[in-house]
Tab-separated table of C-alpha atoms in Angstrom:
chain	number	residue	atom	x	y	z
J	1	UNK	CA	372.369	63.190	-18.106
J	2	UNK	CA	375.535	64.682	-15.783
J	3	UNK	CA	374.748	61.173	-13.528
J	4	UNK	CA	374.580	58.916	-16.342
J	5	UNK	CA	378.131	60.029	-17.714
J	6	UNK	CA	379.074	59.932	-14.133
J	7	UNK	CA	378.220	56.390	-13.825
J	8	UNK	CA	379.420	55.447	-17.127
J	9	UNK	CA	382.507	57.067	-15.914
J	10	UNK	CA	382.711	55.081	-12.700
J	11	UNK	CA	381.962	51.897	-14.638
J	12	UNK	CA	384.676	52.788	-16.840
J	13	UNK	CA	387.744	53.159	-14.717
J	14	UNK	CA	386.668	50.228	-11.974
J	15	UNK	CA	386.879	48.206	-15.519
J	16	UNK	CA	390.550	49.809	-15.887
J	17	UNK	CA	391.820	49.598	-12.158
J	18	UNK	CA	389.440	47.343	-10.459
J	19	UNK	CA	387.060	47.804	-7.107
J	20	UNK	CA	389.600	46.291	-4.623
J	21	UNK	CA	392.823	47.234	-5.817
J	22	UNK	CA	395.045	49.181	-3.574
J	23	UNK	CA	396.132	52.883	-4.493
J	24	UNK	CA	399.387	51.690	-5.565
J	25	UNK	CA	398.010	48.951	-7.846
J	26	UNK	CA	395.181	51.313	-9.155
J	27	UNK	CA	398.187	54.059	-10.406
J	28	UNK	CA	399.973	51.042	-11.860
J	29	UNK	CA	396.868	49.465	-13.953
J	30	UNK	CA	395.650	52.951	-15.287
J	31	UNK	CA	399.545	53.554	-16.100
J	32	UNK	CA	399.413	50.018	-18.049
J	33	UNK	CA	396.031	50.964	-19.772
J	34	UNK	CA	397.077	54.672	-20.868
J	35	UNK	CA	400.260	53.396	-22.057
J	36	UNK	CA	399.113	51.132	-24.034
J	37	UNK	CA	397.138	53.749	-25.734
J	38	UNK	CA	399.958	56.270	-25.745
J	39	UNK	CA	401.787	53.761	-28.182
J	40	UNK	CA	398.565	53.405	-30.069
J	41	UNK	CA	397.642	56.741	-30.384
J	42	UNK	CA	401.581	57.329	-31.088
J	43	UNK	CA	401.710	54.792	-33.753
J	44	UNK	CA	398.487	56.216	-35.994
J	45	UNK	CA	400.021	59.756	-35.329
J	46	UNK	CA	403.384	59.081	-36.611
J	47	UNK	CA	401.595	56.904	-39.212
J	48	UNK	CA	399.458	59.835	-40.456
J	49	UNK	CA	402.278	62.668	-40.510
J	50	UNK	CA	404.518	60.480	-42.243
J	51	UNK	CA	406.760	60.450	-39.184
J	52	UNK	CA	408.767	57.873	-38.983
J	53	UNK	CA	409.595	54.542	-40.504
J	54	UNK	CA	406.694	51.948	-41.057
J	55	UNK	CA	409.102	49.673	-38.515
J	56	UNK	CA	408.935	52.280	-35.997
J	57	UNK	CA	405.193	52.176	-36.150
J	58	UNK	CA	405.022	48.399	-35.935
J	59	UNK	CA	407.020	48.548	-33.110
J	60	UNK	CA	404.673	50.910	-31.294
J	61	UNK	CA	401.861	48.639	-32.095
J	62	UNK	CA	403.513	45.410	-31.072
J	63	UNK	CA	404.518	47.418	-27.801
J	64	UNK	CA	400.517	48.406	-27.459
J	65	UNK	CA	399.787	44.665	-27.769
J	66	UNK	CA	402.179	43.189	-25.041
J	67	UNK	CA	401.081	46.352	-22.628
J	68	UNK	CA	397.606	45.252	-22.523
J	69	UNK	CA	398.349	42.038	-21.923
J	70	UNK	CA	400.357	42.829	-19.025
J	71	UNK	CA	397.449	45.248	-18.052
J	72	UNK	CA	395.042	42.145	-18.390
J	73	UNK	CA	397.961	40.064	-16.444
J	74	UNK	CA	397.727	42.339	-13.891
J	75	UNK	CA	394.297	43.166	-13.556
J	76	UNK	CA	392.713	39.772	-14.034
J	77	UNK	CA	395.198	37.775	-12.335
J	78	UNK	CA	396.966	39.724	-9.497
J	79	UNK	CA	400.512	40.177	-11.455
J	80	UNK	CA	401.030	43.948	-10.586
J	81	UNK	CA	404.275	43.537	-9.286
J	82	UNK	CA	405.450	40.976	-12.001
J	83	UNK	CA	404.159	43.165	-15.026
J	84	UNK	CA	405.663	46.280	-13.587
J	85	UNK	CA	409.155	44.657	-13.654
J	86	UNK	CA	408.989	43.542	-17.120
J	87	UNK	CA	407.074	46.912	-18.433
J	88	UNK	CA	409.978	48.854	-16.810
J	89	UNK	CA	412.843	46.176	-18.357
J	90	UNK	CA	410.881	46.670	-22.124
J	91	UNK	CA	410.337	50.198	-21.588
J	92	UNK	CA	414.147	51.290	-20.529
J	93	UNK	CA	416.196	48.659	-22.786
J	94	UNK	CA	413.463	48.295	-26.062
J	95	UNK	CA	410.595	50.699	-26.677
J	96	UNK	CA	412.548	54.340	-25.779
J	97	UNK	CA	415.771	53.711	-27.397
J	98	UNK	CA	414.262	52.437	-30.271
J	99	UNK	CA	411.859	55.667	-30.261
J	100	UNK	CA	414.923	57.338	-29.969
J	101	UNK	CA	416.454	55.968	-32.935
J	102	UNK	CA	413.792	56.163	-34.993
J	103	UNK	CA	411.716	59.266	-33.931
J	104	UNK	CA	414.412	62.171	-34.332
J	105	UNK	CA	416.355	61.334	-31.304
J	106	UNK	CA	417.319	64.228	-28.782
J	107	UNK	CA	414.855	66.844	-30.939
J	108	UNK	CA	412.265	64.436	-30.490
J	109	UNK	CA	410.094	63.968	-28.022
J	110	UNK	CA	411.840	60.413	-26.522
J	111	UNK	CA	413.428	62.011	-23.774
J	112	UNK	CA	409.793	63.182	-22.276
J	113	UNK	CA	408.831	59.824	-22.350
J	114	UNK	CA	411.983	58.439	-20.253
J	115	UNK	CA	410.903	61.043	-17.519
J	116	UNK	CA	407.181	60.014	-16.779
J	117	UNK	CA	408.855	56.098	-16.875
J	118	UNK	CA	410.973	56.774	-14.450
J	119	UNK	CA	408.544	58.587	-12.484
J	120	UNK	CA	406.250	55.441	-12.886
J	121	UNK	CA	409.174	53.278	-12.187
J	122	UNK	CA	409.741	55.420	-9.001
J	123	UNK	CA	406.426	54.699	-7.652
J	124	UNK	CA	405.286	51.017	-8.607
J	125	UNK	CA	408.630	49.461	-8.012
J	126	UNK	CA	409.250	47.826	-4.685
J	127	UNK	CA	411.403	50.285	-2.272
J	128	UNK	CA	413.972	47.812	-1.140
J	129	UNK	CA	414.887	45.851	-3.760
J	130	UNK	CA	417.956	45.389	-6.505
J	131	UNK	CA	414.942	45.725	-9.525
J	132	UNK	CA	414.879	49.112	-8.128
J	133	UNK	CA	417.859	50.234	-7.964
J	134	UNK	CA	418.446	48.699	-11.596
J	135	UNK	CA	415.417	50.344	-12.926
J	136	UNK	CA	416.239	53.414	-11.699
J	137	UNK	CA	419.739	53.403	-12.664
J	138	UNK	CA	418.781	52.698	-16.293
J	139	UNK	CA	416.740	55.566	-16.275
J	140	UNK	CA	419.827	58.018	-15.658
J	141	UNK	CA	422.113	56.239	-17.356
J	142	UNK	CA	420.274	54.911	-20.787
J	143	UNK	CA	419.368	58.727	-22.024
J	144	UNK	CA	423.220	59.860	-21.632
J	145	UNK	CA	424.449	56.836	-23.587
J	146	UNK	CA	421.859	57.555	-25.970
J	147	UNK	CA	422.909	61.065	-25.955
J	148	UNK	CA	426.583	60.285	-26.430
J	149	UNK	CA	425.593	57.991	-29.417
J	150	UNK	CA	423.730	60.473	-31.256
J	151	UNK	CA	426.396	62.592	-30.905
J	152	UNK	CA	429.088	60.561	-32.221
J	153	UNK	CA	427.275	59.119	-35.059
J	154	UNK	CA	424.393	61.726	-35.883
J	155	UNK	CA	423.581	60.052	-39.508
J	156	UNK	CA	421.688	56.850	-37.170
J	157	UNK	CA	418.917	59.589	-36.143
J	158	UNK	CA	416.198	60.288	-38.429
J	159	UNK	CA	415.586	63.739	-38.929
J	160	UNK	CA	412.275	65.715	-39.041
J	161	UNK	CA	411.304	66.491	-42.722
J	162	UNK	CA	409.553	69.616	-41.753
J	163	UNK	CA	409.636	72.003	-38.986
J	164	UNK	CA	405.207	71.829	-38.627
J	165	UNK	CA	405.514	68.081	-37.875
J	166	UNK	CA	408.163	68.340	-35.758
J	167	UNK	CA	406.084	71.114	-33.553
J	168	UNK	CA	403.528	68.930	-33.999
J	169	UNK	CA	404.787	65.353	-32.840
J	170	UNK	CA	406.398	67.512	-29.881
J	171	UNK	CA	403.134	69.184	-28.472
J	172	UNK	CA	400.915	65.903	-29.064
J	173	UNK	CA	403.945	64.307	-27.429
J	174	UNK	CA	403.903	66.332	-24.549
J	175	UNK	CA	399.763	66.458	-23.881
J	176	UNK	CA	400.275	62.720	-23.742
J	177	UNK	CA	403.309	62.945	-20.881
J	178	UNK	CA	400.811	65.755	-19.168
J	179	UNK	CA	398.461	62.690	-19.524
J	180	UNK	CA	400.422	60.151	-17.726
J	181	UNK	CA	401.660	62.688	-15.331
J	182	UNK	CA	398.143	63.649	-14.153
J	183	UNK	CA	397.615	59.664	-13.743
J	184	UNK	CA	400.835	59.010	-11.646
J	185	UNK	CA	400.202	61.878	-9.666
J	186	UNK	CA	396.369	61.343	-8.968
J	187	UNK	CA	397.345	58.044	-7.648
J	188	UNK	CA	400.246	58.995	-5.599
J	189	UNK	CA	398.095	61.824	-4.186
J	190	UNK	CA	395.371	58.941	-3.404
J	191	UNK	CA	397.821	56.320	-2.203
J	192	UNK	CA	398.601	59.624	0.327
J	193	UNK	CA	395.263	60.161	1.219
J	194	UNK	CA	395.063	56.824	2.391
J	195	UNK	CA	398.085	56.506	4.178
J	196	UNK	CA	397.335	59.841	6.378
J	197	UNK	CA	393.757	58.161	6.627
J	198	UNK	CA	395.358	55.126	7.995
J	199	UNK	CA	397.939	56.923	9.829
J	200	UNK	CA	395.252	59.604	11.706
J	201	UNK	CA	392.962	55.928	12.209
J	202	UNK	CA	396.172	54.231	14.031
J	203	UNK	CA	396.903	57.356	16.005
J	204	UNK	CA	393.387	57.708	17.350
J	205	UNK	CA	393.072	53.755	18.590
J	206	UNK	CA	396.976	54.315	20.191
J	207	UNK	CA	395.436	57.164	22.014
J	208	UNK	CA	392.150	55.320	22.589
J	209	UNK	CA	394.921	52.618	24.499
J	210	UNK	CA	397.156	54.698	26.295
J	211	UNK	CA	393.967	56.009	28.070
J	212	UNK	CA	392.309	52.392	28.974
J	213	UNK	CA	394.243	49.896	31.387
J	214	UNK	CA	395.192	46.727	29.249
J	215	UNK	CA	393.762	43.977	31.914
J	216	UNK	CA	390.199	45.627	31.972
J	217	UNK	CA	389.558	47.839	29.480
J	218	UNK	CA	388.718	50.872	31.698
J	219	UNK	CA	390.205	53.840	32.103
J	220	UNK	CA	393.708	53.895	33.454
J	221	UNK	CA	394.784	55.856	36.500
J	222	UNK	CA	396.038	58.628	34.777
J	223	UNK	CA	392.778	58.696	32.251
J	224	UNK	CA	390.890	58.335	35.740
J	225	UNK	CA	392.638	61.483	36.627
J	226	UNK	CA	392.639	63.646	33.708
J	227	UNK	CA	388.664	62.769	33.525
J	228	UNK	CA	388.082	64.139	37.396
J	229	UNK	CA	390.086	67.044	36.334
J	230	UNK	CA	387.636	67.876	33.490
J	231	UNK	CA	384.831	67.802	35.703
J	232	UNK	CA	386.158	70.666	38.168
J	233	UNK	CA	384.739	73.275	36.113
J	234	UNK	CA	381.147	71.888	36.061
J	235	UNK	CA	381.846	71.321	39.704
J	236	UNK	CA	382.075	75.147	40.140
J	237	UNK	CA	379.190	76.255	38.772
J	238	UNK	CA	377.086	73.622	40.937
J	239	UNK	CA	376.731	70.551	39.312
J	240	UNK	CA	377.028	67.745	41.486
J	241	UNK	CA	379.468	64.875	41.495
J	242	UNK	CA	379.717	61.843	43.837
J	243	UNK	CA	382.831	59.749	43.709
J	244	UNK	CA	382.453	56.003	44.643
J	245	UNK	CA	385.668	54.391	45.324
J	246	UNK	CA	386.065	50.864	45.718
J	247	UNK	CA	388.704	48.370	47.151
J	248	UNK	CA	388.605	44.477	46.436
J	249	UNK	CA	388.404	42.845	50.188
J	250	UNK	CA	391.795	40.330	50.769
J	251	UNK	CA	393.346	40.586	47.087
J	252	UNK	CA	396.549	39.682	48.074
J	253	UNK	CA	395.563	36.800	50.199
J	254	UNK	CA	393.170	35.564	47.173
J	255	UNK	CA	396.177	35.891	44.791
J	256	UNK	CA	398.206	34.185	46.627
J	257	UNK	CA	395.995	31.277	48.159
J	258	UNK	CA	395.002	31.027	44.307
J	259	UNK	CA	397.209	32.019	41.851
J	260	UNK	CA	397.710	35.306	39.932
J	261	UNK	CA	395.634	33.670	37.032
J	262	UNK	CA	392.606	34.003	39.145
J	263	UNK	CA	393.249	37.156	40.663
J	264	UNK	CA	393.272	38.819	36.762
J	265	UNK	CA	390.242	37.139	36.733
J	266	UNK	CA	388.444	38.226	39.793
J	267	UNK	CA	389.493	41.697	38.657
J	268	UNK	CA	388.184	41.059	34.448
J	269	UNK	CA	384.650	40.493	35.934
J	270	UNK	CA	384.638	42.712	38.731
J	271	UNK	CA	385.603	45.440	36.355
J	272	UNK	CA	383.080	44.477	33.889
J	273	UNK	CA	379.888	44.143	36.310
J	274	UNK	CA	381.647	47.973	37.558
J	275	UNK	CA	381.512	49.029	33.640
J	276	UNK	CA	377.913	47.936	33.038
J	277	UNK	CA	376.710	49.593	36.553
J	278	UNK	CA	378.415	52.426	35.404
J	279	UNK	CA	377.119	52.846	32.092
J	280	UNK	CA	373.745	52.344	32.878
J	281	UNK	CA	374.014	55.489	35.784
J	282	UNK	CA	375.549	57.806	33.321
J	283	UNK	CA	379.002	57.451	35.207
J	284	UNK	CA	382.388	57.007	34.148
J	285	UNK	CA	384.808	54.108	36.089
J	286	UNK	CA	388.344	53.799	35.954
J	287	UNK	CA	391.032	51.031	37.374
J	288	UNK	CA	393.392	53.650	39.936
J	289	UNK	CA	395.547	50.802	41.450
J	290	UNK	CA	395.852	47.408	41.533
J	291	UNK	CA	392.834	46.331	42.932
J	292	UNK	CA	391.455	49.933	43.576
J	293	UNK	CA	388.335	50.870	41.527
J	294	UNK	CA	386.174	54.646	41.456
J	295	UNK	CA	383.345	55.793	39.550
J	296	UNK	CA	382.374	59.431	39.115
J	297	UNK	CA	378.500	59.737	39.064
J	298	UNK	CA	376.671	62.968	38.309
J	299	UNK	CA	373.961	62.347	40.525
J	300	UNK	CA	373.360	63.014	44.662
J	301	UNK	CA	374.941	61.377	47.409
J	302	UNK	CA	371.577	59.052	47.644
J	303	UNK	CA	371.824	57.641	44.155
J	304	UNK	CA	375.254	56.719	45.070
J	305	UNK	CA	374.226	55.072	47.354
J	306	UNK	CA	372.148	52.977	45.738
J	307	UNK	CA	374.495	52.793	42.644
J	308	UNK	CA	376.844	50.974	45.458
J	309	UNK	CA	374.228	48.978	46.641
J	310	UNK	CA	373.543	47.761	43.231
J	311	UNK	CA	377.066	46.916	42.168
J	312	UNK	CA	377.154	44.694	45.331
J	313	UNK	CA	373.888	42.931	44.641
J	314	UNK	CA	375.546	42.165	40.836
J	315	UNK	CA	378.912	40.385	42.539
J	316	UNK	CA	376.877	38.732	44.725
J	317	UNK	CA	374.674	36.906	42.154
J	318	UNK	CA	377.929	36.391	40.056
J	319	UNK	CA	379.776	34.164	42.007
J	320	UNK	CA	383.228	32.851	40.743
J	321	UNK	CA	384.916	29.608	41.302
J	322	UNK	CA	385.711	30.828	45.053
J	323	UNK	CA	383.225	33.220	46.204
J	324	UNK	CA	381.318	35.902	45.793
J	325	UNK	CA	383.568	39.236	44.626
J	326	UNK	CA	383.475	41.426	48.346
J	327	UNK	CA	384.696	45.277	48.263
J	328	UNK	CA	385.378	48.181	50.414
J	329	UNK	CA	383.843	51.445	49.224
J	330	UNK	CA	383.842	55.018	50.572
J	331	UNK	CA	382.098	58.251	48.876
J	332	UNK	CA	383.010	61.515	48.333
J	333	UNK	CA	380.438	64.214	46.886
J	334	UNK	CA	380.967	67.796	45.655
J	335	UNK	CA	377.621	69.329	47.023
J	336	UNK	CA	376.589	72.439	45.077
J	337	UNK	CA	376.673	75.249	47.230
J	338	UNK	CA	379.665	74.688	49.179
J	339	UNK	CA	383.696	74.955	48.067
J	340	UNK	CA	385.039	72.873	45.984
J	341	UNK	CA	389.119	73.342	46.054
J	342	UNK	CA	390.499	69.691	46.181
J	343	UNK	CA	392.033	68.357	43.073
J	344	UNK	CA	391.721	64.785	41.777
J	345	UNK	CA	394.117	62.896	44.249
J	346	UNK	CA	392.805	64.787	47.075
J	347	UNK	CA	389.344	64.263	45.770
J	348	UNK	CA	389.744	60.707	45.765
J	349	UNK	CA	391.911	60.690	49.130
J	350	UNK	CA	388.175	61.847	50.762
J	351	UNK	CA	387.193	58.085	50.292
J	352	UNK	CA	387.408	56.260	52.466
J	353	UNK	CA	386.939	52.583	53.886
J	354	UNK	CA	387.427	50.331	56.435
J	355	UNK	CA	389.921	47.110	56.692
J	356	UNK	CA	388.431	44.008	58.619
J	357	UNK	CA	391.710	43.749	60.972
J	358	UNK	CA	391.931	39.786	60.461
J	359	UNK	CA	392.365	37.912	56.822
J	360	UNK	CA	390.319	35.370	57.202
J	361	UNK	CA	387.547	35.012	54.872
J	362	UNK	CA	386.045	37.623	52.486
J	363	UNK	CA	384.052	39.916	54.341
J	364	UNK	CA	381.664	42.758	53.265
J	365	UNK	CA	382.508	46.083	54.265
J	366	UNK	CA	380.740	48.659	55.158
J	367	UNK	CA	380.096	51.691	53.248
J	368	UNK	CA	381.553	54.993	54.586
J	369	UNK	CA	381.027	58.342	53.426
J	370	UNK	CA	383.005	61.566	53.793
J	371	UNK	CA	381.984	64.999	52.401
């Protein structure tokens, strides 16, 4: 039974506010909806208790009428930001001064009803614009005049006949504010929601960025750094680590034989055959320089080995336009069972490699090791 009414529920209000619509738009349909049965509800109250005028109650339930269809203006054909406008404009200058006027003026409950539109106003209406600042205006200055003219001519105001129906068009009056008020703030307090959603979302991919270097997508060199760091702990209590470090043979003379263009590419796929040799050995890589590459692998000094061995293999069989990608590489292990007191620069310091002494050609170095 409790799921049925809870879909009958759900069906319900995605009817009122839609499936799609924004937070903002949501508060602004169910405000529509509700006030259009506010003015109803308003108009057979008043009606019953003898109230006010007949007119008055026509008003309300012309006012009911044009509310919906703004509500179906806006919900069936994307006019949120139109209908708001106008409900505001027919609201401020029509509906509550001539509630005012007709529903016992300052004893009545009109000015209740100028404080939840303004608060609706506040929310749905753009933040930069003159409709705004109009809108809002209007809503401070429309109760004093309406103030100052009861005051000077007090025989325009209907009075209450009796002092129950006055109690009683002021409580109703104010369960239906405590109405809208719960629906304005439910969707500002969604609308939040979504915005510290968004907001936590955006800060997680910036930090997600800042640690990755932009040409190729690997961590930076201070990611690189922060990641050996972490490690030193595990280090301590035995686990070993090998650190592969790796140098791109001749970069300089290949950017500048053929262009910059092809040097970010040379580095794109040498970093990407790096990333998927990494990945598959459990290791983490990382871009430390320009064309200076290292992987940290939890495995033995052997394994690295033939981690390096592999990762040459792959650029060899993935030759570009000009060659065959050739690196330097050195390693650098943390052997459990002997100190470990080098930090991440000096750790990756211990790796070393050979320069051919003459750029000439691309030649394949050979792999050096240092414990």
């Amino acid at each position: 039974m409790k799921r049925l009414i809870s879909q009958g529920y759900q069906t319900v209000w995605q009817l009122i506010v839609g499936r799609r619509s924004s937070p903002l738009q949501r508060m602004h349909l169910a405000f529509l909806f509700f006030a259009a049965l506010v003015g109803l509800a308003s108009a057979v109250f008043n009606l019953a208790l003898a109230l006010t005028s007949p007119h008055h109650n026509g008003a309300l339930l012309v006012f009911s009428s044009i509310v919906i269809w703004m509500w179906y203006r806006a919900r069936w054909h994307g006019e949120a930001r139109r209908m708001a406008w106008w409900l505001c404009l027919l609201t401020l200058f029509v509906i509550l001064p001539l509630n005012w006027l007709f529903n016992q003026g300052m004893q009545g409950p009109t000015l209740m009803f100028f404080l939840m539109a303004a608060a609706y106003a506040l929310g749905v209406m753009p933040h930069d614009g003159w409709q705004r600042r109009l809108v809002l205006m209007g809503f401070v200055v429309m109760p004093l005049l309406l103030l100052m003219l009861e005051n000077a001519n007090p025989h325009w105001i209907a009075p209450y006949s009796e002092r129950v129906g006055q109690a009683l068009d002021l409580g109703v009056s104010y369960l239906l504010n405590v109405a809208i008020l719960i629906v304005i703030v439910s969707g500002h307090m969604v609308r939040i929601q979504r915005e510290q959603q968004r907001s936590a979302s955006y800060a997680a991919q910036l930090e997600t960025l800042a640690r990755l270097d932009s040409l190729t997508g690997l961590l930076n060199h201070g990611a690189f750094h922060a990641e050996l760091q972490s490690r030193l702990p595990d280090i301590a209590k035995g686990k070993p680590y090998v650190l592969l470090s790796c140098d791109l043979d001749y970069f300089k003379h290949l950017n500048d034989t053929y262009g910059h263009p092809y040097g970010d590419e040379v580095i794109r796929t040498f970093a990407g055959l790096l990333r998927q040799t990494a990945e598959e050995a459990g290791g983490v890589a990382g871009r430390c320089g320009g064309e200076e590459f290292a992987v940290l692998l939890s495995t033995g000094l052997e394994q690295a080995k033939a981690f390096d061995r592999q990762l040459r293999v792959l650029c060899h069989d993935h030759c570009m336009r000009h060659g065959a990608i050739r690196f330097s590489s050195g390693l650098a292990s943390a052997v459990p069972g002997r100190p470990f007191r080098v930090g991440p620069s000096e750790w990756i310091g211990r790796c070393i490699w050979p320069r051919p002494p003459v750029v000439t050609a691309w030649q394949p170095a050979t792999l050096q090791y240092h414990p």
